[in-house]
Amino acid sequence: MADFFQFWNNQGIEGFLTIFWFYFILEFPRYLLLAYVFLVIHKIKTHFNKENYENAKRQLWNEHPLISIIVPGKDEGKNYYKLVRTLEEQTYDNFEIIVIDDGSEDNSELIGRDLERNGKIDLFLRNETRGGKASAANLALRYATGKYIVHLDADSSFNRDAIEEILVPFYEEEKVGAVGGAIEAKNSGQNLVTTFQAIEYFNIFATGRMIADSLGILRIVSGAFGAFRRDLLVELGGWDVGPGLDGDLTLKIRKKGYKITFTHLAICLTNVPTSFTKLAKQRVRWSRSLIRFRFRKHRDLLFPSDNFSLSNFFAVVENVFYNFILNLLWWVYLIVLALYFKAEFGYLIIGGMFLYSLSKIIEFGAIIALSANKSDKAKYIPYLPGMTFYVGLFLRGVRSYAYIRELFFYDSYKDAWNPNKTSRAARKLEDEIKKVFQGN
Amino acid sequence: MELNCIIVEDDPLFRIILKRNVEKQSVLNFIGAAENGREAIKLVNEKSVDLVFLDIGLPDMTGFDVIDRAEDLDPGKVIIISGSKEDGIKAFDYGVTDYIVKPFEEERFNEAIGRFVRDVGRSKKSVSFVDRMIEKSLEYIYTRQIRDFEPLSFRNAKLGYIYPMVTANFDFEREDQVPKILDIAVEEGFLTSEYYDSFYTCNHCSNSYLHFRESCPNCHSTNIESEDQIHHFSCAYMGPRSDFEKSQGSRDLVCPKCDKTLTHIGVDYDKPSEIFECNQCNEMFQDPLVKAKCRNCNSDIKVENLVKKRLMSYQLTSLGKDAAKGQVAVDVGELDTMLDVIDKAYFKHTLAKEIERKKEADFESAIASIYLENISELYDQLGEQRSNNLVRELYEVVLNEVNRSDEIIFKNMVTLWLLITESDLRQADAITGKVIKRIKELLDDNNPNFTLKISKNLQPVETGKSADEQLSQLDMGKD
Ligand SMILES: [Zn+2]
Ligand SMILES: [Zn+2]
Ligand SMILES: [Zn+2]
C-alpha cells in the first residue's frame, strides 16, 4: 500500500495526466465534459421550447392521425398478450396493431390468431418460413395504413404516454423523419448483469442520445422503440437485410435530408439479457453492424458525393472513431503501459479504478439531474464503481472481438439471426456493388 | 313360451320319430296326432294349435286340402313334412313356414323349429324395425357369403356411400341411420367391424355433400381473393405479388424496391405467405373462416365445429351366422333416434291433411317456424348425445304449451315447426310467443353462459298451395 502511494507521489500530477492521457484526452471530453455541457444546453432548450412542445402536442391531438404499431418477431407468442395490454393502456388511442410472426416454431400463430379474432390485434400475418427481421418489418409496412409507423419489440412494455410522447417531435419541427424513444431495462434489479445494463441504458439512451440529438448526430433509432413517417419509409423501401438494421435505416433517412430526433419522455421498458454469456452474444451482433454498414454499405457518407453533408459525415466519423478506432487503440495503449511499467502496472490498475469510478459517478450525476424520478436513479450509485469493469473490460472486449471477426471473417453474413438465404443474397449483392465501385 | 303342436302323419313309424323330435324341443308342447285329414281338421278346430307338422299324402285328402278346409289354420303355422320335393313350390305359395323332405336330419328339423320360434316371437311383440334391418343384413351377408361387408361409394347417397341392400330400405333423409344400426349389430356380437373411411357430415342433417369455402372473418362474404407474398432476399422487400408485376398480370417479376428481376425461387426470393382480401369490405386477413355449406339443408357451419364420422366394413361372427340361419333371435329393441322428435316428412304429411280439411270446412289455421339461431354453439359444447336429449326436452316442454289438436315437430336440430289449427294469425302468434318464452326459460336456466338468439316466422295455411310450397315459403321468410 505504501508502495502504491510512493509510486503515485513520484509520478506527480503531470505523470498522472500523462499515464491516463487516454482518459483525459479522449474519454473525459467525450463522456463527461460533453455530458454536462449538453445537460445545460438541454435544460435551457427545454425551458424555451416549452411552448413549442405544448403547441406540438395540441396539434397532434387536433390531427389525431392513425398510427400503425408494427411488431415483427419470431417465437414471441408468449409476449403478445402482455404487449396488447400495455398498448390498450396508452393515452394515445388511434392506432392499428400489426403483428408479424416470422416463421415461429412455438405456438405464436395460435395466440396471435386468437387475439386477431378477438379484435385485440388488427392484422396478424404469419410467414411460414422465416425471412428475417427486416423482411418481417417490411411486410408490416406494406400493409400499414397509418400516417406514422411505430416499430416495437413484442417483449417490451410502455409508459402510458409513450406513444403520445414519441409522436410529439414530428409536430415540433419540420422534416422530422424518425423519432427514437428511451429504452430502460425492465428487469434491472434481477441480478448484477441486468443492473449494469440498466445503468448503461440510462447512459446511452438518456445522456448519450440527448447529446447526439442536440448536435444533430443521433446514430440509431432503436428497433425496440422508434417512430417513423410512413411515406418516408415506403419511399426508402423500408428496412434492409442484416444485423443492426436500425442503424442502417437511420442513415438512409439522414441521406434523404430528414432529421432524426430523440425524446427521453417516451419510455419503453425492455427485458435485457440475464447472463454475461447471453449479453456477450447480443453485443457481438450489435457491434458487427458498425463495420458492415459504416464501412461497406455507406461508404458514400464518408467520401464526398451528392449525398454528402457535414453532419452526416460527422455522425459517421464520430461513431467509427469512438466505437471502432478508440476501441482497438485502447488495447494498444494498455499493452504499451504494461510493457513500460512492468511490475508497477498493478499500481496503474488500482489508480485507474479510482479515476474511472469517480468519473462514472460524476457522469451519472447528469442522469440524475435529467431524470424525473431522482431517488429511483440514486439507488444505482453503489454499482457505479463496478461499471468500470463492465464498460471498460467486458463490453470493450466483446466489441473488439466482434469487430476483428467481422473485418476479417465477414461473420455477420453467417449470423444465425438472419436466415442463411438472405445473408447469402445480401452478400452477393454487396460484392456486385464493390465490383462496380472498383471497376473490375 | 310354449307352443302347442300337433302331428298329422299316416305313417306310424314317422309319427313316432316326429313325436320324439318334438318332445326334445323344450318350446314345443305335443297335444295330439292325426292319421288322416278329417281327424286333423277336427283337432285344429277344437284345440288352440300353434304349430302343425303336416304330411302331404294323407289317405283321405292332401295336406293342402287340410289347409284349405280348416278355417282356423293359418298356413304360417304349418311345417310340411313330405316324402317328395315335388310340392315344395306349391307349399311356399301357400305360405307355409317350412318344407322338410323325409327322411330328414335332426339338424334340419331343429333349424325349422328355430326359425318358426323366432317368427312367432316376432309377431307376438311386433319386432322392431331395427331388429328386422339387422336380421335382413345378417341374412344378406350370410347367404351371399360376403366376407367383408363394405360400403360402396355412391354419389347420390346422403353419406356418399351405401351399404348394399341395407341402405335401399331407407329414404334419403334417414340413410345415415344405416351405420348406426350396423354398429348396434356389432355391439350385440353379430358382426365385427373394421375401419373403412372417415369424412365430415353436416351437424344438422348428417349429409356428406358439403361445400367447403373460405370466407371473410369480418363480413362472412365468400367473395375473397388471396395473393402470394413475395420476399426478395437481397433487399428484404416483402409485399404482394402484384407489387412485383410491372404491368398487371405481367410474367416478369421485378422488385419495386431495388429494381432487380427475380430469377429463382428459394435462391433470390421466396413466397413465405399468402394474404386474403375481402372484395366486400376490404378486410385483410390470413386466417379466413372456412365454412361448410350443406347441400341438403343449407346450414353453413364453421369447419372447426364439424363432426367427423367413421365408416366401417363389417364381418359376420358365428353368432351372426346363427342369427342369419334363424337359430338365434335378434332382439335389440328400438334404436335411440330422434325420429319421433325430428320428422320433416311427418309434418308435411300432417300439413297436407290440414289443407284438405280446410278445403272442406271454413276455419283458419297457421303454420310457424321457430328458428334457434345460435343453438348449434350449445350443441357443439354438449356433444351429440346431450344435444339430442336437449332437443327431446325442448320438444316435451313445447308440447305442453300447445293444444292437443296442434302439431309440433323439429324440422331439424335448429328449427321447430308448429301447426296451429283452428286459430287465426293473432291467436297463433300468441301461442308461438308462449312457446318461445318457454324455450328461452329452459335454456337460460340450464345454460347461464349461453344467450339464445331466436327468430320466428308465421303464416296462414292456404288451400291454394301445396304443403311443400308453403313450407319452403315458411323457411324463406325466417328473419
Ligand atoms: Zn369482408
Ligand atoms: Zn429487391
Ligand atoms: Zn345439412
Coordinates of N, CA, C and O and ligand atoms in Angstrom, one line a residue, chain B residues 232 234-235 237 255 257-258, ligand 2:
Chain B
H232 N -38.1 -10.6 -51.3 CA -36.9 -10.5 -52.1 C -35.7 -10.5 -51.1 O -35.6 -9.6 -50.3
S234 N -32.3 -10.1 -51.1 CA -31.2 -9.2 -51.1 C -31.5 -7.8 -50.5 O -30.7 -7.2 -49.9
C235 N -32.8 -7.4 -50.7 CA -33.1 -6.0 -50.2 C -34.2 -6.1 -49.1 O -34.6 -5.1 -48.5
Y237 N -37.2 -6.6 -49.2 CA -38.6 -6.1 -49.5 C -39.6 -7.3 -49.4 O -39.3 -8.4 -49.8
C255 N -38.4 -6.4 -58.5 CA -38.6 -5.9 -57.2 C -38.8 -4.4 -57.2 O -38.1 -3.6 -57.8
K257 N -38.5 -2.3 -54.9 CA -37.5 -1.5 -54.1 C -36.2 -1.4 -54.7 O -35.6 -0.3 -54.8
C258 N -35.6 -2.5 -55.3 CA -34.3 -2.5 -55.8 C -34.2 -2.7 -57.3 O -33.1 -2.8 -57.9
Ligands
ZN2 ZN -35.4 -6.1 -54.0

